[in-house]
Amino acid sequence: MADAEDLIDPDLLALPRHRLAEAALDRARALGVQHADFRLERNRFQRVSVRDGQVLGVADSVDLGMAVRVVHRGAWGFASGVVLDTVEAERLAAAAVRAAEVASTMTTRAVHLADEPVHADAFWVSSYEVDPFDVPVRDKVGLLADWTRELSADPRVDHAHGSLGMWRDAKFYADLHGTSTTQQRIRVHPEVEVSGSDTRRGLFDTMRTIGPPAGRGWEYLSGTGHDWVADLASLPGLLEDKLHAPTVEAGRHDLVIHPSNLWLTIHESIGHATELDRALGYEASYAGTSFATIDQLGSLRYGSPVMHVTGDRTVEHGLSTIGYDDEGVATQSWDIVRDGVLVGYQLDRSMAAMHPELNPGLEGGRSNGCAYADSPGHVPIQRMANVSLQPAPDGPDVDDLVAQVERGLYVVGDKSWSIDMQRKNFQFTGQRFFRIEDGRLAGQVRDVAYQATTTDFWGSMEAVGGPQTWELGGAVNCGKAQPGQVAPVSHGCPAALFRGVRILNTNDESAH
């Protein structure tokens, strides 16, 4: 396998990254800062959209720039720009210092950063086989056109829409302490949705593939990591069955939830709820704070004893996986919920310094590597790790979980969601809901949503599946902060069995 350095975008490596960093950091040091870091990024995005075999559009963009962040007089300062020379690097450093001086007059609690080991001239590249940007656009368009043309020709389908997003993030980081990292990660997100109607009943509906976005390369489209052939072939029949399915009976039901649906419930009710900035009330305007406040650490009964949740920025093919975060911290894996009890949070260096008891290691505690900025124009903030529910080592498969249900529902694929500003009360729908009768699947039902409070829902989890049911789902567009930033994040989970969850009939609810 090639060395990591050989795989990184040559257009980033050709830039004078060390010289730019030295200019910015030397200027910041001369101005008396407590901390300074520098980022140079070249991020490429491409998206292909196709409908019924015809191209709708191809977008291709590059985000290139550099940023300087400082801690000065106990406050943050930040500046960024797109002119890549040493004069501009020095100017950005001075601008960041001036911003910190202004902020210091309004800061009531001085910023301190947890100490971290130095990582000098480190390289890291995510795990993939084929860089999707090495594949001709005509091949990408051709693949999506073939998929959607074949689906739209099926008499059970009115239209088929396909899209493919591809990202290559190449990033250089350096700070005054001596850490410098050069990293690259690849991710792809293929998705196909078919639509259909039942004119007799006046119904319209859709059915979407359940293959998640992944930290993989073009090989993902060929079936490495997901069976796209089977996923696509199932869509017309599933759509037809859904259009002719009976409506659900509202009430309490046992649920077996597939990972393609459960990942989103984990994201909203655990991932966001255990971001320490939300728990401390620092992140509030965008999607709220958290009921899981830090005074409950070690005592909050988050879920049943079979619940074990980890934060992890190291899992292979994870969307949030990286070697070092945007504060130069080596990424890690740690417990967030163990045996159903809240035991950890997601941290950056400033959060770790406030609460060193959360991740002891070096004197004053350590970060667990959750700082991330989505572009060189944005300041790093605490962002979500890959937050995942662990399987039972000898746990059951899906059929065994279904066999434990006398009357209930089997839930597959994500769709819409809603959750309150403290991550407490939520409602989720899905792509496919199958009735379970006497331990066996008995066809689809429609108009379904499940509703609960976070702790009641996870407290009702009776069993988690084994490693054979574990899948890594996720999203490429998790939003946070003002100005808004997006972040990719994965959530692994097994299939799981929940008892007595409240089911709504969404059709009846909309009529009220």
Short mmCIF file of C-alpha atoms in Angstrom, two decimals:
data_model
loop_
_atom_site.label_atom_id
_atom_site.label_comp_id
_atom_site.label_asym_id
_atom_site.label_seq_id
_atom_site.Cartn_x
_atom_site.Cartn_y
_atom_site.Cartn_z
CA MET A 1 0.00 0.00 0.00
CA ALA A 2 1.26 3.49 -0.82
CA ASP A 3 2.43 5.76 2.00
CA ALA A 4 -0.20 8.21 3.25
CA GLU A 5 1.77 11.16 1.87
CA ASP A 6 1.66 9.66 -1.65
CA LEU A 7 -2.17 9.57 -1.60
CA ILE A 8 -2.83 13.15 -0.51
CA ASP A 9 -4.11 15.67 -3.05
CA PRO A 10 -0.94 16.89 -4.88
CA ASP A 11 -2.51 20.35 -5.30
CA LEU A 12 -2.50 20.74 -1.51
CA LEU A 13 1.03 19.36 -1.14
CA ALA A 14 2.28 21.77 -3.81
CA LEU A 15 1.27 24.75 -1.68
CA PRO A 16 3.89 26.23 0.69
CA ARG A 17 1.97 24.99 3.72
CA HIS A 18 4.85 25.03 6.21
CA ARG A 19 6.04 28.48 5.09
CA LEU A 20 2.54 29.92 5.39
CA ALA A 21 2.10 28.36 8.83
CA GLU A 22 5.44 29.67 10.05
CA ALA A 23 4.58 33.18 8.89
CA ALA A 24 1.22 33.15 10.68
CA LEU A 25 2.42 31.47 13.87
CA ASP A 26 5.56 33.63 14.17
CA ARG A 27 3.44 36.77 13.84
CA ALA A 28 0.97 35.52 16.46
CA ARG A 29 3.80 34.61 18.82
CA ALA A 30 5.34 38.06 18.43
CA LEU A 31 2.00 39.60 19.40
CA GLY A 32 2.03 37.67 22.68
CA VAL A 33 -0.71 35.08 22.20
CA GLN A 34 -1.23 32.15 24.56
CA HIS A 35 -2.10 29.80 21.71
CA ALA A 36 -2.20 29.93 17.91
CA ASP A 37 -3.06 27.38 15.25
CA PHE A 38 -3.11 27.47 11.45
CA ARG A 39 -5.13 25.51 8.90
CA LEU A 40 -4.73 25.26 5.13
CA GLU A 41 -7.48 23.33 3.37
CA ARG A 42 -8.33 22.22 -0.14
CA ASN A 43 -11.74 20.54 -0.11
CA ARG A 44 -13.40 19.27 -3.27
CA PHE A 45 -17.08 18.37 -3.68
CA GLN A 46 -18.86 16.87 -6.66
CA ARG A 47 -22.51 15.94 -7.08
CA VAL A 48 -24.26 14.12 -9.93
CA SER A 49 -28.07 14.04 -10.22
CA VAL A 50 -30.10 11.89 -12.62
CA ARG A 51 -33.84 11.31 -13.15
CA ASP A 52 -35.31 8.43 -15.15
CA GLY A 53 -32.01 7.92 -17.00
CA GLN A 54 -31.54 11.60 -17.88
CA VAL A 55 -28.91 13.90 -16.37
CA LEU A 56 -30.30 16.67 -14.17
CA GLY A 57 -26.97 18.26 -13.29
CA VAL A 58 -23.32 17.93 -12.33
CA ALA A 59 -21.76 20.29 -9.78
CA ASP A 60 -18.06 20.46 -8.99
CA SER A 61 -16.44 22.88 -6.56
CA VAL A 62 -13.22 23.44 -4.60
CA ASP A 63 -13.01 25.26 -1.25
CA LEU A 64 -9.43 26.55 -0.83
CA GLY A 65 -8.17 28.86 1.89
CA MET A 66 -6.31 29.28 5.16
CA ALA A 67 -7.28 30.23 8.71
CA VAL A 68 -5.58 31.43 11.89
CA ARG A 69 -7.07 30.96 15.36
CA VAL A 70 -5.58 32.36 18.56
CA VAL A 71 -6.20 32.52 22.29
CA HIS A 72 -5.15 35.98 23.46
CA ARG A 73 -5.98 37.77 26.71
CA GLY A 74 -8.14 34.77 27.59
CA ALA A 75 -10.37 35.03 24.51
CA TRP A 76 -10.68 33.44 21.09
CA GLY A 77 -9.72 35.31 17.91
CA PHE A 78 -10.11 34.03 14.34
CA ALA A 79 -9.47 35.20 10.77
CA SER A 80 -9.42 33.46 7.39
CA GLY A 81 -8.65 34.29 3.76
CA VAL A 82 -8.11 32.92 0.28
CA VAL A 83 -4.93 34.75 -0.82
CA LEU A 84 -2.21 32.22 -0.13
CA ASP A 85 1.03 34.09 0.56
CA THR A 86 3.08 34.82 3.66
CA VAL A 87 2.09 38.50 3.80
CA GLU A 88 -1.57 37.48 3.97
CA ALA A 89 -0.77 34.79 6.57
CA GLU A 90 0.83 37.44 8.81
CA ARG A 91 -2.13 39.77 8.24
CA LEU A 92 -4.59 37.05 9.24
CA ALA A 93 -2.63 36.40 12.44
CA ALA A 94 -2.76 40.07 13.35
CA ALA A 95 -6.49 40.22 12.52
CA ALA A 96 -7.16 37.21 14.74
CA VAL A 97 -5.29 38.87 17.60
CA ARG A 98 -7.32 42.08 17.19
CA ALA A 99 -10.53 40.03 17.23
CA ALA A 100 -9.40 38.37 20.47
CA GLU A 101 -8.65 41.76 22.04
CA VAL A 102 -12.20 42.88 21.30
CA ALA A 103 -13.66 39.60 22.54
CA SER A 104 -11.61 39.75 25.74
CA THR A 105 -13.54 42.82 26.89
CA MET A 106 -16.74 40.73 26.80
CA THR A 107 -15.33 37.42 28.08
CA THR A 108 -16.29 36.46 31.63
CA ARG A 109 -14.46 33.13 31.72
CA ALA A 110 -10.95 32.93 30.29
CA VAL A 111 -10.28 30.29 27.63
CA HIS A 112 -7.82 27.55 28.61
CA LEU A 113 -6.86 24.58 26.45
CA ALA A 114 -6.12 21.09 27.73
CA ASP A 115 -2.51 20.04 27.18
CA GLU A 116 -2.00 17.48 24.45
CA PRO A 117 0.97 15.49 23.13
CA VAL A 118 2.80 17.01 20.16
CA HIS A 119 2.51 15.24 16.80
CA ALA A 120 5.18 16.56 14.49
CA ASP A 121 4.84 16.24 10.68
CA ALA A 122 2.19 13.49 10.87
CA PHE A 123 0.29 12.16 7.83
CA TRP A 124 -3.03 10.30 7.77
CA VAL A 125 -5.35 9.15 4.95
CA SER A 126 -8.74 7.48 5.31
CA SER A 127 -9.36 3.92 4.15
CA TYR A 128 -10.49 3.67 0.51
CA GLU A 129 -9.46 1.87 -2.67
CA VAL A 130 -10.33 4.25 -5.55
CA ASP A 131 -10.44 8.03 -5.29
CA PRO A 132 -13.84 8.91 -6.83
CA PHE A 133 -12.33 12.03 -8.38
CA ASP A 134 -10.09 9.77 -10.46
CA VAL A 135 -13.22 8.29 -12.09
CA PRO A 136 -14.51 10.11 -15.23
CA VAL A 137 -17.77 12.00 -14.78
CA ARG A 138 -19.28 10.11 -17.71
CA ASP A 139 -18.86 6.84 -15.78
CA LYS A 140 -20.63 8.29 -12.74
CA VAL A 141 -23.46 9.69 -14.84
CA GLY A 142 -23.68 6.44 -16.78
CA LEU A 143 -24.01 4.32 -13.65
CA LEU A 144 -26.77 6.47 -12.14
CA ALA A 145 -28.53 6.71 -15.52
CA ASP A 146 -28.54 2.93 -15.87
CA TRP A 147 -29.89 2.47 -12.34
CA THR A 148 -32.72 4.99 -12.71
CA ARG A 149 -33.60 4.06 -16.33
CA GLU A 150 -34.11 0.44 -15.38
CA LEU A 151 -36.19 1.32 -12.32
CA SER A 152 -38.38 3.84 -14.14
CA ALA A 153 -39.15 1.21 -16.79
CA ASP A 154 -40.79 -0.95 -14.11
CA PRO A 155 -44.60 -0.57 -14.34
CA ARG A 156 -44.80 -0.26 -10.56
CA VAL A 157 -42.62 2.90 -10.61
CA ASP A 158 -43.62 6.37 -11.85
CA HIS A 159 -40.19 8.00 -11.54
CA ALA A 160 -36.69 7.18 -10.28
CA HIS A 161 -34.27 9.82 -9.04
CA GLY A 162 -30.61 9.16 -8.29
CA SER A 163 -27.84 11.26 -6.81
CA LEU A 164 -24.20 10.77 -5.94
CA GLY A 165 -22.22 13.08 -3.65
CA MET A 166 -18.43 12.81 -3.39
CA TRP A 167 -16.07 14.64 -1.04
CA ARG A 168 -12.26 14.81 -0.76
CA ASP A 169 -11.06 16.89 2.19
CA ALA A 170 -7.32 17.63 2.25
CA LYS A 171 -6.19 19.58 5.30
CA PHE A 172 -2.93 20.83 6.84
CA TYR A 173 -2.79 21.90 10.50
CA ALA A 174 0.04 23.43 12.58
CA ASP A 175 0.23 25.10 15.99
CA LEU A 176 2.67 26.91 18.23
CA HIS A 177 3.32 23.77 20.30
CA GLY A 178 4.95 21.97 17.37
CA THR A 179 2.16 19.76 16.07
CA SER A 180 1.71 19.64 12.30
CA THR A 181 -0.56 17.21 10.48
CA THR A 182 -1.45 16.65 6.82
CA GLN A 183 -4.57 14.55 6.27
CA GLN A 184 -7.06 13.50 3.63
CA ARG A 185 -10.37 11.71 3.79
CA ILE A 186 -12.78 10.50 1.12
CA ARG A 187 -16.51 9.91 1.42
CA VAL A 188 -19.31 9.05 -1.01
CA HIS A 189 -23.09 9.14 -0.78
CA PRO A 190 -25.09 7.31 -3.46
CA GLU A 191 -28.88 7.39 -3.13
CA VAL A 192 -31.82 6.33 -5.32
CA GLU A 193 -35.50 6.99 -4.63
CA VAL A 194 -38.49 5.72 -6.60
CA SER A 195 -41.98 7.17 -6.48
CA GLY A 196 -45.35 5.70 -7.33
CA SER A 197 -49.06 6.18 -6.87
CA ASP A 198 -52.31 4.33 -6.35
CA THR A 199 -54.84 6.40 -8.25
CA ARG A 200 -57.73 4.28 -7.01
CA ARG A 201 -56.98 5.15 -3.38
CA GLY A 202 -55.51 8.57 -4.15
CA LEU A 203 -52.14 7.66 -2.63
CA PHE A 204 -48.60 8.72 -3.52
CA ASP A 205 -45.47 7.37 -1.89
CA THR A 206 -41.74 6.82 -2.25
CA MET A 207 -39.18 4.16 -1.43
CA ARG A 208 -35.46 4.81 -1.04
CA THR A 209 -32.30 2.73 -0.95
CA ILE A 210 -30.97 2.02 2.55
CA GLY A 211 -27.25 2.05 1.70
CA PRO A 212 -25.74 4.77 3.91
CA PRO A 213 -23.11 7.38 3.03
CA ALA A 214 -19.68 5.93 3.76
CA GLY A 215 -16.06 6.83 4.24
CA ARG A 216 -15.14 4.77 1.19
CA GLY A 217 -14.10 5.40 -2.40
CA TRP A 218 -15.59 4.55 -5.80
CA GLU A 219 -15.42 0.83 -4.92
CA TYR A 220 -18.50 1.40 -2.72
CA LEU A 221 -20.58 1.87 -5.87
CA SER A 222 -19.41 -1.54 -7.10
CA GLY A 223 -20.70 -3.34 -4.05
CA THR A 224 -17.85 -3.16 -1.53
CA GLY A 225 -19.56 -2.52 1.79
CA HIS A 226 -23.14 -2.63 0.50
CA ASP A 227 -25.15 -4.80 -1.93
CA TRP A 228 -26.50 -2.07 -4.23
CA VAL A 229 -27.83 -4.58 -6.78
CA ALA A 230 -30.13 -6.19 -4.21
CA ASP A 231 -31.06 -2.85 -2.62
CA LEU A 232 -32.10 -1.36 -5.99
CA ALA A 233 -33.89 -4.50 -7.19
CA SER A 234 -36.08 -4.53 -4.07
CA LEU A 235 -37.43 -0.98 -4.52
CA PRO A 236 -40.34 -1.53 -7.00
CA GLY A 237 -41.83 -4.40 -5.01
CA LEU A 238 -41.44 -2.62 -1.69
CA LEU A 239 -43.03 0.52 -3.16
CA GLU A 240 -45.99 -1.42 -4.53
CA ASP A 241 -46.51 -3.25 -1.24
CA LYS A 242 -46.35 0.04 0.69
CA LEU A 243 -48.94 1.68 -1.57
CA HIS A 244 -51.33 -1.22 -0.98
CA ALA A 245 -50.51 -1.74 2.69
CA PRO A 246 -53.14 -1.23 5.40
CA THR A 247 -52.79 1.73 7.70
CA VAL A 248 -51.25 1.07 11.11
CA GLU A 249 -53.25 0.66 14.30
CA ALA A 250 -52.06 3.28 16.79
CA GLY A 251 -51.08 2.16 20.28
CA ARG A 252 -48.25 0.43 22.11
CA HIS A 253 -46.18 -1.95 19.99
CA ASP A 254 -43.00 -3.94 20.39
CA LEU A 255 -40.42 -2.83 17.81
CA VAL A 256 -37.48 -4.54 16.16
CA ILE A 257 -35.48 -1.73 14.58
CA HIS A 258 -32.97 -2.29 11.80
CA PRO A 259 -29.66 -0.33 11.88
CA SER A 260 -30.74 1.61 8.76
CA ASN A 261 -33.36 3.32 10.94
CA LEU A 262 -31.87 3.17 14.45
CA TRP A 263 -28.73 5.16 13.50
CA LEU A 264 -30.80 8.35 13.18
CA THR A 265 -32.45 7.87 16.57
CA ILE A 266 -28.97 7.44 18.06
CA HIS A 267 -27.78 10.60 16.29
CA GLU A 268 -30.57 12.82 17.58
CA SER A 269 -31.20 11.41 21.05
CA ILE A 270 -27.65 10.37 22.10
CA GLY A 271 -25.15 11.99 19.75
CA HIS A 272 -26.37 15.57 20.08
CA ALA A 273 -27.45 15.10 23.70
CA THR A 274 -23.92 14.17 24.82
CA GLU A 275 -22.08 17.07 23.17
CA LEU A 276 -20.61 18.82 26.19
CA ASP A 277 -21.18 22.32 24.83
CA ARG A 278 -24.92 21.57 24.67
CA ALA A 279 -24.89 20.00 28.15
CA LEU A 280 -23.20 23.15 29.51
CA GLY A 281 -25.69 25.42 27.72
CA TYR A 282 -23.09 27.03 25.42
CA GLU A 283 -24.77 25.70 22.25
CA ALA A 284 -28.42 26.60 22.44
CA SER A 285 -29.68 28.61 19.48
CA TYR A 286 -29.15 25.91 16.86
CA ALA A 287 -31.10 22.79 17.90
CA GLY A 288 -30.98 23.43 21.61
CA THR A 289 -29.13 22.25 24.69
CA SER A 290 -29.40 18.84 26.41
CA PHE A 291 -31.32 17.16 29.20
CA ALA A 292 -28.16 15.09 29.93
CA THR A 293 -26.52 17.74 32.12
CA ILE A 294 -23.10 17.18 33.63
CA ASP A 295 -24.38 16.95 37.23
CA GLN A 296 -25.99 13.64 36.17
CA LEU A 297 -22.72 12.08 34.94
CA GLY A 298 -22.42 8.62 36.45
CA SER A 299 -26.00 8.53 37.69
CA LEU A 300 -28.36 9.27 34.79
CA ARG A 301 -30.16 6.08 33.77
CA TYR A 302 -30.03 6.69 30.00
CA GLY A 303 -31.36 3.30 29.00
CA SER A 304 -31.58 -0.37 29.83
CA PRO A 305 -28.58 -2.36 31.13
CA VAL A 306 -27.93 -3.77 27.61
CA MET A 307 -27.15 -0.26 26.33
CA HIS A 308 -23.44 0.40 25.64
CA VAL A 309 -22.64 3.47 23.51
CA THR A 310 -19.20 4.65 22.44
CA GLY A 311 -17.82 7.80 20.88
CA ASP A 312 -15.24 6.89 18.24
CA ARG A 313 -13.31 8.89 15.65
CA THR A 314 -11.15 5.92 14.68
CA VAL A 315 -13.58 3.32 13.23
CA GLU A 316 -12.70 2.34 9.65
CA HIS A 317 -14.95 3.94 6.99
CA GLY A 318 -16.65 6.21 9.54
CA LEU A 319 -17.73 9.61 8.22
CA SER A 320 -16.32 11.39 11.28
CA THR A 321 -13.15 9.29 11.32
CA ILE A 322 -9.85 11.17 11.11
CA GLY A 323 -6.33 10.78 12.47
CA TYR A 324 -6.11 14.15 14.27
CA ASP A 325 -8.85 16.67 14.94
CA ASP A 326 -8.75 20.38 14.07
CA GLU A 327 -6.88 21.13 17.30
CA GLY A 328 -4.09 18.61 16.58
CA VAL A 329 -5.48 16.00 19.00
CA ALA A 330 -5.00 12.32 18.15
CA THR A 331 -8.49 10.83 17.80
CA GLN A 332 -9.80 8.17 20.18
CA SER A 333 -12.62 5.81 21.21
CA TRP A 334 -14.35 6.08 24.62
CA ASP A 335 -17.53 5.18 26.48
CA ILE A 336 -20.53 7.55 26.56
CA VAL A 337 -23.15 5.18 28.02
CA ARG A 338 -22.16 1.95 29.76
CA ASP A 339 -24.67 -0.56 31.16
CA GLY A 340 -27.35 2.06 30.49
CA VAL A 341 -25.70 4.86 32.57
CA LEU A 342 -24.29 8.15 31.23
CA VAL A 343 -20.49 8.04 31.69
CA GLY A 344 -18.97 10.38 29.09
CA TYR A 345 -19.25 13.36 26.75
CA GLN A 346 -17.74 14.59 23.49
CA LEU A 347 -14.99 17.17 24.12
CA ASP A 348 -12.67 19.64 22.47
CA ARG A 349 -9.60 21.12 24.17
CA SER A 350 -11.35 24.05 25.84
CA MET A 351 -14.19 21.84 27.11
CA ALA A 352 -11.69 19.28 28.40
CA ALA A 353 -9.82 21.99 30.34
CA MET A 354 -13.09 23.03 32.03
CA HIS A 355 -13.83 19.46 33.14
CA PRO A 356 -10.59 17.46 33.34
CA GLU A 357 -12.40 14.71 35.27
CA LEU A 358 -14.16 13.69 32.04
CA ASN A 359 -11.02 12.44 30.31
CA PRO A 360 -8.03 12.28 32.65
CA GLY A 361 -4.66 11.57 31.12
CA LEU A 362 -2.28 14.46 31.01
CA GLU A 363 -2.32 16.94 33.87
CA GLY A 364 -5.53 18.96 33.57
CA GLY A 365 -7.38 16.34 31.55
CA ARG A 366 -7.45 15.68 27.83
CA SER A 367 -9.65 16.28 24.84
CA ASN A 368 -11.16 13.24 23.13
CA GLY A 369 -10.61 14.82 19.71
CA CYS A 370 -13.97 16.31 18.71
CA ALA A 371 -12.94 19.70 17.24
CA TYR A 372 -13.90 20.20 13.58
CA ALA A 373 -14.44 23.05 11.11
CA ASP A 374 -16.24 22.35 7.85
CA SER A 375 -14.17 24.81 5.79
CA PRO A 376 -11.14 27.10 6.04
CA GLY A 377 -13.61 29.97 6.46
CA HIS A 378 -15.03 28.61 9.71
CA VAL A 379 -13.69 28.31 13.25
CA PRO A 380 -13.42 24.78 14.72
CA ILE A 381 -16.17 23.87 17.18
CA GLN A 382 -16.98 20.76 19.17
CA ARG A 383 -18.57 18.33 16.68
CA MET A 384 -19.95 14.85 16.91
CA ALA A 385 -17.79 11.73 16.88
CA ASN A 386 -19.07 8.49 15.39
CA VAL A 387 -21.48 7.69 18.25
CA SER A 388 -22.41 4.01 18.10
CA LEU A 389 -24.48 1.40 19.95
CA GLN A 390 -22.42 -1.72 20.57
CA PRO A 391 -23.73 -5.21 19.72
CA ALA A 392 -24.02 -8.09 22.18
CA PRO A 393 -20.98 -10.36 21.57
CA ASP A 394 -23.17 -13.47 21.27
CA GLY A 395 -26.36 -11.62 20.43
CA PRO A 396 -29.22 -12.79 18.19
CA ASP A 397 -29.75 -12.10 14.51
CA VAL A 398 -32.76 -10.22 13.14
CA ASP A 399 -34.90 -13.36 12.75
CA ASP A 400 -34.26 -14.29 16.38
CA LEU A 401 -35.25 -10.79 17.53
CA VAL A 402 -38.44 -10.89 15.44
CA ALA A 403 -39.23 -14.34 16.85
CA GLN A 404 -39.38 -12.79 20.35
CA VAL A 405 -42.30 -10.51 19.33
CA GLU A 406 -45.91 -11.69 19.45
CA ARG A 407 -47.38 -8.48 17.99
CA GLY A 408 -45.27 -5.59 16.81
CA LEU A 409 -43.44 -3.87 13.99
CA TYR A 410 -40.11 -4.27 12.19
CA VAL A 411 -38.69 -0.88 11.15
CA VAL A 412 -36.26 -0.43 8.21
CA GLY A 413 -34.74 2.74 6.72
CA ASP A 414 -34.82 6.34 7.95
CA LYS A 415 -37.15 9.09 6.84
CA SER A 416 -38.36 12.09 8.88
CA TRP A 417 -37.68 12.99 12.52
CA SER A 418 -38.53 15.56 15.17
CA ILE A 419 -36.98 16.18 18.58
CA ASP A 420 -37.29 18.94 21.14
CA MET A 421 -34.64 21.49 22.13
CA GLN A 422 -33.37 19.42 25.10
CA ARG A 423 -33.19 16.15 23.09
CA LYS A 424 -35.84 14.61 25.33
CA ASN A 425 -39.09 14.10 23.41
CA PHE A 426 -38.91 12.71 19.87
CA GLN A 427 -40.78 11.20 16.93
CA PHE A 428 -39.33 9.18 14.03
CA THR A 429 -40.77 7.65 10.89
CA GLY A 430 -39.10 5.19 8.49
CA GLN A 431 -38.97 3.83 4.96
CA ARG A 432 -40.64 0.48 5.69
CA PHE A 433 -42.72 -0.82 8.57
CA PHE A 434 -43.53 -4.54 8.57
CA ARG A 435 -46.11 -6.11 10.88
CA ILE A 436 -44.84 -8.85 13.20
CA GLU A 437 -47.42 -11.47 14.14
CA ASP A 438 -46.51 -14.46 16.31
CA GLY A 439 -42.80 -13.97 15.71
CA ARG A 440 -42.96 -13.66 11.93
CA LEU A 441 -43.12 -10.82 9.40
CA ALA A 442 -46.62 -10.36 7.95
CA GLY A 443 -46.41 -7.62 5.30
CA GLN A 444 -46.06 -3.85 5.38
CA VAL A 445 -48.21 -1.24 7.10
CA ARG A 446 -48.14 2.50 6.38
CA ASP A 447 -48.65 5.87 8.09
CA VAL A 448 -46.36 4.93 11.00
CA ALA A 449 -44.31 7.00 13.45
CA TYR A 450 -42.82 5.97 16.79
CA GLN A 451 -42.78 8.45 19.64
CA ALA A 452 -41.12 8.46 23.08
CA THR A 453 -38.90 10.33 25.49
CA THR A 454 -35.21 9.52 25.11
CA THR A 455 -34.78 7.72 28.45
CA ASP A 456 -38.09 5.81 28.19
CA PHE A 457 -37.22 4.64 24.68
CA TRP A 458 -33.72 3.45 25.49
CA GLY A 459 -35.00 2.04 28.78
CA SER A 460 -37.41 -0.14 26.80
CA MET A 461 -34.58 -1.75 24.82
CA GLU A 462 -34.73 -5.40 25.90
CA ALA A 463 -32.14 -6.92 23.58
CA VAL A 464 -29.48 -5.87 21.09
CA GLY A 465 -28.44 -8.01 18.16
CA GLY A 466 -25.09 -9.64 17.66
CA PRO A 467 -22.15 -8.40 15.56
CA GLN A 468 -23.71 -10.04 12.47
CA THR A 469 -26.48 -7.40 12.58
CA TRP A 470 -24.20 -4.38 13.18
CA GLU A 471 -24.07 -1.77 10.39
CA LEU A 472 -22.53 1.70 10.09
CA GLY A 473 -25.14 4.27 9.06
CA GLY A 474 -24.83 8.02 9.10
CA ALA A 475 -25.33 11.46 7.57
CA VAL A 476 -23.13 13.82 5.58
CA ASN A 477 -24.91 17.02 6.60
CA CYS A 478 -25.29 17.28 10.37
CA GLY A 479 -25.90 20.95 11.12
CA LYS A 480 -24.67 23.00 14.09
CA ALA A 481 -23.50 26.48 15.13
CA GLN A 482 -24.11 30.02 13.95
CA PRO A 483 -22.86 30.69 11.28
CA GLY A 484 -24.04 27.20 10.42
CA GLN A 485 -21.59 24.40 9.72
CA VAL A 486 -22.20 20.87 8.43
CA ALA A 487 -20.32 17.77 9.51
CA PRO A 488 -20.35 14.15 8.32
CA VAL A 489 -20.89 11.56 11.05
CA SER A 490 -21.51 7.81 11.24
CA HIS A 491 -23.44 5.78 13.78
CA GLY A 492 -22.98 2.05 14.01
CA CYS A 493 -25.59 -0.14 15.65
CA PRO A 494 -27.04 -3.64 15.67
CA ALA A 495 -30.70 -4.46 15.21
CA ALA A 496 -32.46 -4.09 18.57
CA LEU A 497 -35.72 -5.06 20.30
CA PHE A 498 -37.81 -2.46 22.14
CA ARG A 499 -40.93 -3.23 24.19
CA GLY A 500 -44.14 -1.22 24.34
CA VAL A 501 -43.21 1.85 22.24
CA ARG A 502 -46.00 4.30 21.40
CA ILE A 503 -46.99 4.17 17.71
CA LEU A 504 -48.85 7.01 16.01
CA ASN A 505 -50.97 6.77 12.88
CA THR A 506 -49.60 9.80 11.01
CA ASN A 507 -52.60 9.95 8.69
CA ASP A 508 -54.98 10.21 11.64
CA GLU A 509 -52.71 12.72 13.38
CA SER A 510 -52.60 14.99 10.31
CA ALA A 511 -56.40 15.03 10.22
CA HIS A 512 -56.65 16.34 13.78
#
